[in-house]
Coordinates of C-alpha atoms in Angstrom, one line a residue:
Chain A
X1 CA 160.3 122.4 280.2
X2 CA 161.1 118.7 279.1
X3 CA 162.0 117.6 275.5
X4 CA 158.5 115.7 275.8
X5 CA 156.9 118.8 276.4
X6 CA 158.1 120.7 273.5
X7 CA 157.4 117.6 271.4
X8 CA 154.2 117.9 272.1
X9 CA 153.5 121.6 272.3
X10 CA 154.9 121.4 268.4
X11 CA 152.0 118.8 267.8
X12 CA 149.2 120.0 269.4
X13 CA 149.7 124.2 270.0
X14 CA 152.1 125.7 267.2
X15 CA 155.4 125.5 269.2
X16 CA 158.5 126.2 266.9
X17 CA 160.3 127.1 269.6
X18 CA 158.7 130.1 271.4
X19 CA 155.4 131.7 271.3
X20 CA 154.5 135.1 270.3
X21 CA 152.5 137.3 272.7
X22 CA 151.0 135.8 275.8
X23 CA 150.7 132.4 276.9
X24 CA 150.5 130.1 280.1
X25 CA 152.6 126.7 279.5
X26 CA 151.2 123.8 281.9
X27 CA 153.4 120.5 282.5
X28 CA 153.1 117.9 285.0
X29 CA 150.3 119.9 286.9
X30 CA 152.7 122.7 287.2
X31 CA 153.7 126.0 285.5
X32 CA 156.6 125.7 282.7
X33 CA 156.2 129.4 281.5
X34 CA 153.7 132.1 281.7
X35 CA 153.9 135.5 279.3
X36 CA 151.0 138.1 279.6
X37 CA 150.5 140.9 276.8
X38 CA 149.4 144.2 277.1
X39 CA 145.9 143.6 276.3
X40 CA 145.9 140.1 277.7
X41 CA 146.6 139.0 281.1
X42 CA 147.1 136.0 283.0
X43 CA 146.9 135.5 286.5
X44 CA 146.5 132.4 288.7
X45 CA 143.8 131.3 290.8
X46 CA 143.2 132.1 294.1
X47 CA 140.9 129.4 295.3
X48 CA 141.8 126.3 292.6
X49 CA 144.6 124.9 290.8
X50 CA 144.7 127.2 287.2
X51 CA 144.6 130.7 285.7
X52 CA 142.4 133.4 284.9
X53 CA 142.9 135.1 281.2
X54 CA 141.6 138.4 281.1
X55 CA 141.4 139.4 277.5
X56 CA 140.5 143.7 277.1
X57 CA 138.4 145.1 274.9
X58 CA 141.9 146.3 273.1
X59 CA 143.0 142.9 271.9
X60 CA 142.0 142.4 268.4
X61 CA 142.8 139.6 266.5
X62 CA 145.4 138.5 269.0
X63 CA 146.2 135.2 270.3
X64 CA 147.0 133.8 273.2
X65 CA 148.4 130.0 274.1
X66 CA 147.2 127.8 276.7
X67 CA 149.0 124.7 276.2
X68 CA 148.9 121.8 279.1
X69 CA 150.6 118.4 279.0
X70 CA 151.4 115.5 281.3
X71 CA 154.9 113.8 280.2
X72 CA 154.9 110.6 282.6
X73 CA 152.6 107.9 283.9
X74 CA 151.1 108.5 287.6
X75 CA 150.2 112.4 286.9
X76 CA 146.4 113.2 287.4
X77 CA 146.2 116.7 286.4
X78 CA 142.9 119.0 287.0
X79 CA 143.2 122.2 286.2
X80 CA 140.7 125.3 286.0
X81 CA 140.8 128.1 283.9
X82 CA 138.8 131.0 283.1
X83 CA 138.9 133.0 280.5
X84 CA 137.3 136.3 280.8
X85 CA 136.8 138.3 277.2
X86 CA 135.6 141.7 277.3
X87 CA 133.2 143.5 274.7
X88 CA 134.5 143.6 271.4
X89 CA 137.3 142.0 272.1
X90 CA 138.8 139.7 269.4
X91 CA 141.0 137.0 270.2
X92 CA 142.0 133.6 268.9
X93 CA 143.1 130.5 271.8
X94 CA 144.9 127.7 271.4
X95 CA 144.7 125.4 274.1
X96 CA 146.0 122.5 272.4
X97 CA 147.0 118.9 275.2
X98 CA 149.1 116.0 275.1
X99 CA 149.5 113.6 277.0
X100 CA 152.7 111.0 277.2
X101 CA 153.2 107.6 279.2
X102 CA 156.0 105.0 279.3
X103 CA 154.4 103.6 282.5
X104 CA 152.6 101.5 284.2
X105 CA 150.3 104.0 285.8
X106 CA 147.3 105.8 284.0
X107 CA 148.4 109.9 282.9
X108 CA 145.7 112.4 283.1
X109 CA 144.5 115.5 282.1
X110 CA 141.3 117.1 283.3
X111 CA 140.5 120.3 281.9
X112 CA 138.1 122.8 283.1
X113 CA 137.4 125.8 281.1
X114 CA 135.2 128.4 281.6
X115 CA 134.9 131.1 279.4
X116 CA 132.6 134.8 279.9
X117 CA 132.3 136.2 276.7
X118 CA 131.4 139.6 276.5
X119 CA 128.9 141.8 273.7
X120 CA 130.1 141.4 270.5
X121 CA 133.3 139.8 271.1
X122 CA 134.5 137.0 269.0
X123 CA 136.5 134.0 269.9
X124 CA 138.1 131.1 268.1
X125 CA 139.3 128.4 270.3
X126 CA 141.5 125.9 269.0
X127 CA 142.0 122.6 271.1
X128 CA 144.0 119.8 269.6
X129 CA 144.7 116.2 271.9
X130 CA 147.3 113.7 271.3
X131 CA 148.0 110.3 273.7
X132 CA 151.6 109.4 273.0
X133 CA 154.0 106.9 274.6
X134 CA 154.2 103.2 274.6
X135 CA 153.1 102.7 278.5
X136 CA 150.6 100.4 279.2
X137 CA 148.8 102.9 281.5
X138 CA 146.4 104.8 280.5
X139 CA 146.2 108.0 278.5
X140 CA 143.0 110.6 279.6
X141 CA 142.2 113.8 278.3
X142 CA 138.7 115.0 279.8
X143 CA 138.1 118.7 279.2
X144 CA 135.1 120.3 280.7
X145 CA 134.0 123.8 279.0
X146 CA 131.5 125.9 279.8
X147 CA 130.9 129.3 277.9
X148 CA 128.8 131.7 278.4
X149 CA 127.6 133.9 275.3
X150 CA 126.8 138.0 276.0
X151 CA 124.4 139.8 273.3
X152 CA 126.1 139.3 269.4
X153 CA 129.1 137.2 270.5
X154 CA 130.5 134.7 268.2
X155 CA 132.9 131.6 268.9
X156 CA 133.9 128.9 267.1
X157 CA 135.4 125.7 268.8
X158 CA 137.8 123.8 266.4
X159 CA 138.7 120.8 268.3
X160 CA 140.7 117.5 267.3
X161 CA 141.4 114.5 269.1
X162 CA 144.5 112.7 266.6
X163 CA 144.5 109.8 268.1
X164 CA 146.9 107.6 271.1
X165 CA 144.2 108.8 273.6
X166 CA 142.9 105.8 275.7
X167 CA 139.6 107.1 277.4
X168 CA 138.2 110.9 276.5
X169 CA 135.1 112.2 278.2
X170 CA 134.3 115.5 276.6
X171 CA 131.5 117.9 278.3
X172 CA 130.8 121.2 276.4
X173 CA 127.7 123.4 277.7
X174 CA 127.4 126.6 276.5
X175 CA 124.7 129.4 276.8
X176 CA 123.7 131.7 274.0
X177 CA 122.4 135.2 274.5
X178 CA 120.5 137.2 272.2
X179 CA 122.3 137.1 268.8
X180 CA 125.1 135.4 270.0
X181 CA 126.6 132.4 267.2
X182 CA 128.8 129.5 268.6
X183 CA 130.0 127.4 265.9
X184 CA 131.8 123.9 267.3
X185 CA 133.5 121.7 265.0
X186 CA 134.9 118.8 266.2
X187 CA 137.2 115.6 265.2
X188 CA 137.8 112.3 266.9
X189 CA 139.9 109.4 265.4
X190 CA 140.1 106.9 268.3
X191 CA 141.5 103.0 267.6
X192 CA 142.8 99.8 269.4
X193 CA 140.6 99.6 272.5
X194 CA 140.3 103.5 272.5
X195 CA 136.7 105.3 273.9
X196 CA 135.2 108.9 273.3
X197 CA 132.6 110.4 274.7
X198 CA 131.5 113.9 273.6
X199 CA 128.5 115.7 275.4
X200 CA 127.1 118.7 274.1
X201 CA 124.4 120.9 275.8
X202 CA 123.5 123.7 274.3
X203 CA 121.0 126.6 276.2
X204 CA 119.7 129.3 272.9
X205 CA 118.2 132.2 275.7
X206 CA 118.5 135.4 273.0
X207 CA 116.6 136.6 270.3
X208 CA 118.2 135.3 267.1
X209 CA 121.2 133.1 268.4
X210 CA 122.8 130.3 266.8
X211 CA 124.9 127.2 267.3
X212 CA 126.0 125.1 264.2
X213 CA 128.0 122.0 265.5
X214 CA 129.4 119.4 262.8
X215 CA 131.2 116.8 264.7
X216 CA 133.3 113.9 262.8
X217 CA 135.0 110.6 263.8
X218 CA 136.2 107.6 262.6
X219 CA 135.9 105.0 264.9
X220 CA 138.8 102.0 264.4
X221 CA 140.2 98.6 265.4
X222 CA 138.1 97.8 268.7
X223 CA 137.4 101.4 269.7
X224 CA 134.2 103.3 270.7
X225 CA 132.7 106.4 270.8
X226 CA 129.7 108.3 271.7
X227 CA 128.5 111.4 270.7
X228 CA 125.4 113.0 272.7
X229 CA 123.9 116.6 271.9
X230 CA 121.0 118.8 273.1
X231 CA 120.3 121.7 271.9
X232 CA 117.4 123.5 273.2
X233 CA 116.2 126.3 271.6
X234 CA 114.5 128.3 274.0
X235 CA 113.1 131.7 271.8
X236 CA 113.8 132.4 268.4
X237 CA 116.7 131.0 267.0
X238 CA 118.1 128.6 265.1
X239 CA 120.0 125.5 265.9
X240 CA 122.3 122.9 263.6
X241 CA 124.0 119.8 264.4
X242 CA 125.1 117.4 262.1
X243 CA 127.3 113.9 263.5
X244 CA 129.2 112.0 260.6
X245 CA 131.0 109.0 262.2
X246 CA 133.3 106.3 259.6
X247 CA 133.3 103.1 261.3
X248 CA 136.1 100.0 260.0
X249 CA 136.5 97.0 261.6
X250 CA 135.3 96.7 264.6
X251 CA 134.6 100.0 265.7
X252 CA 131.6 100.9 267.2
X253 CA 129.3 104.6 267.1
X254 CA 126.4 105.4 269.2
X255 CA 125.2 109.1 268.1
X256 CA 122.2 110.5 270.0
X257 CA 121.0 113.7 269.0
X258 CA 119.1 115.6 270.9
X259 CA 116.3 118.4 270.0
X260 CA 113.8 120.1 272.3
X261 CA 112.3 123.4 271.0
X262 CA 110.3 125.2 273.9
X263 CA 109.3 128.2 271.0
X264 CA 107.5 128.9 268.2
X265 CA 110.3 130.5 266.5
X266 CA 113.4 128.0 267.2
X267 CA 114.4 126.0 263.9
X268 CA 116.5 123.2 265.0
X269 CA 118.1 121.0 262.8
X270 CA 119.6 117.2 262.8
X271 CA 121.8 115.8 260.5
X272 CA 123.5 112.0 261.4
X273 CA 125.6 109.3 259.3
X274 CA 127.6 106.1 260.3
X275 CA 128.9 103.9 258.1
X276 CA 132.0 102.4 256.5
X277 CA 134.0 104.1 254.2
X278 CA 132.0 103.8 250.7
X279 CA 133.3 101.1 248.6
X280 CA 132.9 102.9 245.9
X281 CA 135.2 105.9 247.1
X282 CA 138.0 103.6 247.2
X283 CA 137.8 102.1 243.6
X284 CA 137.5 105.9 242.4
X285 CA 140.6 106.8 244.3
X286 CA 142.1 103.3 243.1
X287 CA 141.2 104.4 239.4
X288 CA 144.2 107.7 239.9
X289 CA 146.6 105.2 241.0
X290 CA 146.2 104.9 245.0
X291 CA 146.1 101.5 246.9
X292 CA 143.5 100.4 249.1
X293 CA 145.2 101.3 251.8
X294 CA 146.6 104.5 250.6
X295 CA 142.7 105.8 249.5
X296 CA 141.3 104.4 252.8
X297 CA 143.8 106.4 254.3
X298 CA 143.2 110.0 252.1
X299 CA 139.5 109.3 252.6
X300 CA 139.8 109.4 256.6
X301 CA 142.1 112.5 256.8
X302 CA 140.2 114.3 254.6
X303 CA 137.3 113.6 256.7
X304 CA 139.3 114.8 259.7
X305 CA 140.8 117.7 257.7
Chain B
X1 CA 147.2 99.4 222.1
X2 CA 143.9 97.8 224.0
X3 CA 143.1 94.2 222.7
X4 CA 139.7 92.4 224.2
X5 CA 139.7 89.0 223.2
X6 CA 136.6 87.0 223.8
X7 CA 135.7 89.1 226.8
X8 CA 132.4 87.5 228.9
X9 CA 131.0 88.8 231.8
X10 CA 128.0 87.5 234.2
X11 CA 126.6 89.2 237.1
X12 CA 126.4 87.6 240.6
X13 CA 123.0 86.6 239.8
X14 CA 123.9 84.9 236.7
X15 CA 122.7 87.1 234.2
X16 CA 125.4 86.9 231.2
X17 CA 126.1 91.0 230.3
X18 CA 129.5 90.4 228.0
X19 CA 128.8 87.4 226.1
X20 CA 132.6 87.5 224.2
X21 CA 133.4 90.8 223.4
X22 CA 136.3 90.9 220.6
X23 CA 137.5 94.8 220.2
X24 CA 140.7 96.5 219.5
X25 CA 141.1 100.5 220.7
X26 CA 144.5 101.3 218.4
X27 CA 146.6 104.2 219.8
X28 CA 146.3 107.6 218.9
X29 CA 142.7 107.5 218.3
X30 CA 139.1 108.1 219.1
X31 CA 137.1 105.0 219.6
X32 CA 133.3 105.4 220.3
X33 CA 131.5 102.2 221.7
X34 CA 128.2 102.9 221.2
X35 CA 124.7 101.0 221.6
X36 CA 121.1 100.1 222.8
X37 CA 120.5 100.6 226.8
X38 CA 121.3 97.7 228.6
X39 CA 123.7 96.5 225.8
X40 CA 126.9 95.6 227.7
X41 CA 128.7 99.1 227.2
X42 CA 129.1 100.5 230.9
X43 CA 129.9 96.9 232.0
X44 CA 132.6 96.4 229.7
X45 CA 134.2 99.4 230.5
X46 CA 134.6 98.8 233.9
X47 CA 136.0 96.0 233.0
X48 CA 138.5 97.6 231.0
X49 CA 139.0 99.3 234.4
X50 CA 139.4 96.5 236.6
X51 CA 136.4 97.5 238.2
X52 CA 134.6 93.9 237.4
X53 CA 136.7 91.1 236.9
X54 CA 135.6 89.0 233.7
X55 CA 134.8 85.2 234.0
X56 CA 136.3 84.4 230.6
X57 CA 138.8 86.6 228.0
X58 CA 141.7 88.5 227.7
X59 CA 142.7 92.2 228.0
X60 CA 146.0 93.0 226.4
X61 CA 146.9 97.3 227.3
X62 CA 150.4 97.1 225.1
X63 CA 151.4 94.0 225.1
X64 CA 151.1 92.8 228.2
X65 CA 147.7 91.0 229.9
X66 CA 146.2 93.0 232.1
X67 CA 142.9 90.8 233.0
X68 CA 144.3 90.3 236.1
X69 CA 145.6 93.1 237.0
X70 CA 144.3 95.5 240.1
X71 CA 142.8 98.8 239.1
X72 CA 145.7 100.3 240.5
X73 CA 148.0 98.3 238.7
X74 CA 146.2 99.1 235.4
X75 CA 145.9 103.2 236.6
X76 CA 150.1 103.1 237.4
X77 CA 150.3 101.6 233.8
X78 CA 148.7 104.6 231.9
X79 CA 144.8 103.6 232.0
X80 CA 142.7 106.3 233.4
X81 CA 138.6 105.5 233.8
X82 CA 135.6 108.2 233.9
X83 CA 133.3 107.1 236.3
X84 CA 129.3 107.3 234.6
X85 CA 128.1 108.3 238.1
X86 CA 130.6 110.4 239.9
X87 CA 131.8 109.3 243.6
X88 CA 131.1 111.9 246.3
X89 CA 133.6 112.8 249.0
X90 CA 132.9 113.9 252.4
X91 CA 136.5 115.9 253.1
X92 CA 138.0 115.8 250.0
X93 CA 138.2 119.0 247.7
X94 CA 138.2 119.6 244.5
X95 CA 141.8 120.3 244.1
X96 CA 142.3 117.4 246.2
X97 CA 140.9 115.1 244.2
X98 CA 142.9 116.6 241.3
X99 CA 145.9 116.7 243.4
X100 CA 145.9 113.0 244.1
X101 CA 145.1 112.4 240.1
X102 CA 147.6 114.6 238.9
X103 CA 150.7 113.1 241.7
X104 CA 151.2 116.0 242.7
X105 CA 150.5 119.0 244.9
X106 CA 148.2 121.1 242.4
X107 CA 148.4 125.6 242.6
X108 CA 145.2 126.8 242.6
X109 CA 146.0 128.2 239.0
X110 CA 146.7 124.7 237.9
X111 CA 143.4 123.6 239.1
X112 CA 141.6 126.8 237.5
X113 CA 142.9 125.9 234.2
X114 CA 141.8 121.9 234.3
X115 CA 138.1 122.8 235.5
X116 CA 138.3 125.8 233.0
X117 CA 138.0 122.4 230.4
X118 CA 135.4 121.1 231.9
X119 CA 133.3 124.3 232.0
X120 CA 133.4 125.1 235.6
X121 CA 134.8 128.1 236.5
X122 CA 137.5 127.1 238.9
X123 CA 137.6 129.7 241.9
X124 CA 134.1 128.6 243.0
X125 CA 135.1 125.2 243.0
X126 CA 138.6 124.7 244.4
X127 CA 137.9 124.5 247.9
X128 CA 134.9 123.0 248.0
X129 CA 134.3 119.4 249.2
X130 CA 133.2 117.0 246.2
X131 CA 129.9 116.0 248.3
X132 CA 126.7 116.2 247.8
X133 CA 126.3 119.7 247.9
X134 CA 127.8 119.2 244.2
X135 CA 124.9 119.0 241.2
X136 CA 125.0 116.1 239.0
X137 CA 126.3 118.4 236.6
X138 CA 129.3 119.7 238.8
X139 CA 130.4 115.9 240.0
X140 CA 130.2 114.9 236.4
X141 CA 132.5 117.8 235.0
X142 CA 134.7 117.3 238.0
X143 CA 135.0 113.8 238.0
X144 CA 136.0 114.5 234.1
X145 CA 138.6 116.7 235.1
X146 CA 140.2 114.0 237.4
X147 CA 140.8 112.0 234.2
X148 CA 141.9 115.0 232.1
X149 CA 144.5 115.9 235.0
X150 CA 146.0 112.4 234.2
X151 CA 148.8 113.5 232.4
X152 CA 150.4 110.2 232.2
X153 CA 147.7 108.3 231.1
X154 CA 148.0 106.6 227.8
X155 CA 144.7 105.0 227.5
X156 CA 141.5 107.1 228.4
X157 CA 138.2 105.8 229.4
X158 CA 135.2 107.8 229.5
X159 CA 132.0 106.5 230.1
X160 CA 129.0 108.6 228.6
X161 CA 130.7 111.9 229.6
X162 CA 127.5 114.2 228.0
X163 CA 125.2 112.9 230.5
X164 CA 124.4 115.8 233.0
X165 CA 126.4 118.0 231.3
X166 CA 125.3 121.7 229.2
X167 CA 125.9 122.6 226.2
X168 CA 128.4 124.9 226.7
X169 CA 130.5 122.9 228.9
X170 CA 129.8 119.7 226.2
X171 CA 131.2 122.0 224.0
X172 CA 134.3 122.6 226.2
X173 CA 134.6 119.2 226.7
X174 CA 134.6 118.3 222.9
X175 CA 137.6 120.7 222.2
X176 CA 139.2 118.8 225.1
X177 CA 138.9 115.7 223.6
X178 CA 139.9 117.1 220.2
X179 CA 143.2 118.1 222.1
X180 CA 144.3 115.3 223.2
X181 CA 143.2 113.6 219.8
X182 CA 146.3 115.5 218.5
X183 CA 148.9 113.5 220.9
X184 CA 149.3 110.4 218.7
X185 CA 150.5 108.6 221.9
X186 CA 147.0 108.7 223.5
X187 CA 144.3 106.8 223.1
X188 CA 140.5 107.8 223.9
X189 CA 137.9 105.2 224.7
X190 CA 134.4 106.9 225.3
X191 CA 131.0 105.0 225.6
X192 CA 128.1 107.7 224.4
X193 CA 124.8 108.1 222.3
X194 CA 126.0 111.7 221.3
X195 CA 126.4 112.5 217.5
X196 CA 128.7 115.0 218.5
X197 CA 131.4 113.0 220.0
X198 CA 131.2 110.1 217.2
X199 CA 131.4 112.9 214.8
X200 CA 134.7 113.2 216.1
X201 CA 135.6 109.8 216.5
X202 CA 137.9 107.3 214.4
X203 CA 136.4 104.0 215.2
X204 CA 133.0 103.4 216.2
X205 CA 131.8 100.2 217.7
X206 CA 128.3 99.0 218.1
X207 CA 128.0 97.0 221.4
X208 CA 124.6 95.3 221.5
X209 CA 123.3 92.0 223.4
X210 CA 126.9 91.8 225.6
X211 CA 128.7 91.6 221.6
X212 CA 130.2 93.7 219.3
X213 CA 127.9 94.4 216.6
X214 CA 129.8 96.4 214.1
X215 CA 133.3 98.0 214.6
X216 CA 134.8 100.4 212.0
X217 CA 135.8 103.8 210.7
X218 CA 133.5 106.4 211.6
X219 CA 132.6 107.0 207.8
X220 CA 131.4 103.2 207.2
X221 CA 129.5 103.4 210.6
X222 CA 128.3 106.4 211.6
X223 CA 125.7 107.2 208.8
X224 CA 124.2 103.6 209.0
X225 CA 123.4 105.0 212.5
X226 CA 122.2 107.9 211.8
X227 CA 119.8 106.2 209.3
X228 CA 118.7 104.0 212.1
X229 CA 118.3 107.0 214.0
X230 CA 116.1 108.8 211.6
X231 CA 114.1 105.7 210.8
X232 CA 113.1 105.0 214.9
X233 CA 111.9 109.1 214.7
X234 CA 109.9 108.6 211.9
X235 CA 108.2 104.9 212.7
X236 CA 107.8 106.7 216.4
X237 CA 106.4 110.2 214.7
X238 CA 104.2 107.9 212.3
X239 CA 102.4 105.3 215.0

């Protein structure tokens, strides 16, 4: 792989230098290294461009590393994977992207990810962006993910958007059998002339499932973002989303939330906030010695955290 | 030393608060500034702070005039100032917050030990965001402790640190006070109503109408209050 590459696999994925256990290494739309484990597998499609990650019923508390990144300008990248997790299984993914230009010509990522997860299995998926590079073209990260939750499955989606992105269209679906839990939490700092869009639909089918999402962003310079989510709550369950969004100068937020309970028994849940940083946060943080700019800056990463 | 010379402040409405305010906090010691509702006291201390910016006066912190002065310029130069209402973070911990008061990367035993003054017992509370899911009571003992972790601060400001708080943290927070009473290089400023921190005090100041009313030891002022005290429960218990 390049130098950008590993740059960027140590920003986004955990990189020192090697991985440990499986892992599937994408650059330029093609395959820098691929590792399976004993208890997880990787293989690449037949029919598109991408893998299939077969995770047994064995692997517990593994984790495997899915990294993809596009190192110049004029790549358009589309890529579908599937990840297949058998009962029980417990397995932590890190599927971080970056995404680097010098050029004149647009670099893009387009992620498709799939994921079948069986009865009680448990997933944490960890998916970190980064646009770097100081080409004018523009730098795209649009993951699709789509997962599909068997009877007591839990996942939880930790995914972060630093920043350097130019355009980000994020569409997560998932459907929820009976006592599955998904818990998302997401984090977008996008500035300059920067847009992010995240759409969330979320299907509660089973007896007693969940989904708690929190998203958080701080919208900067000239930059926009929009964050969409339904969650319908088809049977008894209960549903949780909550959008925080900083706005300074002349960024701009539109959050729409989204509830529709079709029973009885669904609790849903709708928490939303946008506004500047609090005025009086930064005279407290001014009061143990920091600057303006230095509490402005502690507030927003430890809203990112 | 803190010197306020002739301090006036008026609200962007034009309603005069600090009408010449002439005080001096010496070091080493308690000073309790004390009076009515509405009498000046929370507004003069965020002056002190730099938190308001006074339309006429002087502020002297050792020597040197501080009235214009940043609030970060006055924190880096030893002042540290108690908020009355605590400020809630979205993000930030506890340990955090202390962290970034104390300079430095706090251990979680560190930050045990400075809520352990407040009253709170500090595993519960390390890594939990100081938001709203905080009580009045928590944010108050916490935002306490973010002074107390000021190591370096020469010139404490605390304004009315009782309210919100129980007795058996107040009680915590009086031998914490007391403590730092022994550094003859500190100095405590504290606006409060409570007996028990003027009974500790050195100087007590009455601020009333935007002026200081009476200023001395707390032996030539505190029973004259406690007189006035007694007298407003008895005309009350009598009418």
């Amino acid at each position: 792989m390049n130098s950008i590459t590993e740059q960027l696999l140590g920003v986004v994925s955990d990189w020192d230098g090697s991985y440990k256990g499986a892992f599937n290494i994408r650059e330029d739309g093609g395959c820098a290294g691929r590792q399976s484990s004993e208890n997880i597998k990787i293989e690449p499609k037949n029919d598109n461009p991408g893998i299939v990650i077969r995770i047994s019923s064995a692997a517990q508390q593994e984790t495997v590393y899915i990294p993809a990144c596009v190192t110049k300008a004029g790549v358009n990248d589309l890529v579908y994977n599937d990840f297949i997790v058998e009962d029980g299984a417990d397995v932590i993914i890190v599927a971080g992207c970056g995404v680097h230009s010098e050029g004149e010509e647009e670099a893009r990522h387009n992620g498709i990810h799939r994921f079948f997860i069986g009865k009680n299995a448990k997933v944490v998926y960890k998916e970190k962006h980064i646009g770097t590079g100081n080409g004018k073209g523009s730098k795209r990260i649009d993951p699709v993910t789509d997962v599909e939750m068997d009877e007591n499955s839990y996942m939880e989606m930790d995914t972060v958007q630093i920043g350097g992105v130019t355009s980000s269209n994020r569409l997560t679906s998932a459907k929820l059998g009976k006592g599955a839990k998904l818990v998302i939490k997401e984090r977008l700092m996008t500035d300059g002339d920067e847009t992010a869009k995240s759409d969330f639909k979320v299907e509660m089918n089973g007896d007693d499932s969940s989904i708690d999402l929190i998203s958080r962003s701080v919208a900067r310079g000239n930059s926009y973002q929009e964050f969409v989510s339904t969650i319908n709550g088809n049977c008894r369950c209960t549903g949780h989303s909550e959008c925080d969004a900083i706005i300074s100068e002349n960024g701009r937020v539109n959050a729409v939330p989204g509830l529709y309970a079709a029973n009885i028994d669904a609790s849903l849940i709708h928490e939303a906030a946008i506004g500047k940083i609090a005025g009086e946060q930064i005279t407290k943080l001014c009061t143990l010695g920091l600057t303006e700019e230095e509490a402005e800056r502690k507030i927003i990463d430890g809203f990112l955290k | 030393m803190l010197q306020l010379n002739d301090i006036r402040w008026t609200t962007e409405t034009g309603e005069k608060i600090l009408n010449g305010i002439d005080l001096t906090v010496p070091d080493g010691k308690l000073t309790v500034i004390t009076g009515p509702n509405g009498g000046g006291k929370t507004s003069l201390a965020k002056v002190i702070a730099g938190l308001y910016k006074p339309c006429g006066g002087q502020i002297i912190i050792d020597g040197n005039d501080v009235t214009d002065w940043s609030i970060t310029e006055r924190s880096k130069n030893g002042l540290a100032y108690a908020f009355q209402q605590p400020v809630r973070f979205k993000g930030l911990t506890v340990k955090d917050l202390l962290s970034i008061s104390a300079e430095r990367e706090l251990s979680g035993a560190e930050v045990c030990h400075m809520l352990s003054e407040v009253g709170l017992c500090g595993r519960d509370y390390i890594d939990r965001e100081a938001d709203a899911s905080l009580s009045g009571g928590e944010s108050k003992r916490i935002e306490i402790a973010t002074v107390l972790a000021r190591k370096d601060a020469k010139l404490l400001v605390f304004d009315e640190p009782e309210a919100g708080i129980d007795l058996w943290s107040f009680t915590s927070l009086i031998e914490a006070f007391e403590n730092i009473k022994k550094d003859s290089s500190r100095s405590l400023l504290i606006i409060s109503h409570q007996e028990r921190i003027m009974n500790i005090a050195d100087y007590i100041a009455v601020v009333a109408d935007g002026k200081v009313k009476t200023m001395g030891t707390r032996d030539e002022v505190f029973p004259s209050l406690m007189d006035k005290t007694s007298a407003t429960r008895c005309s009350l218990r009598n009418s």
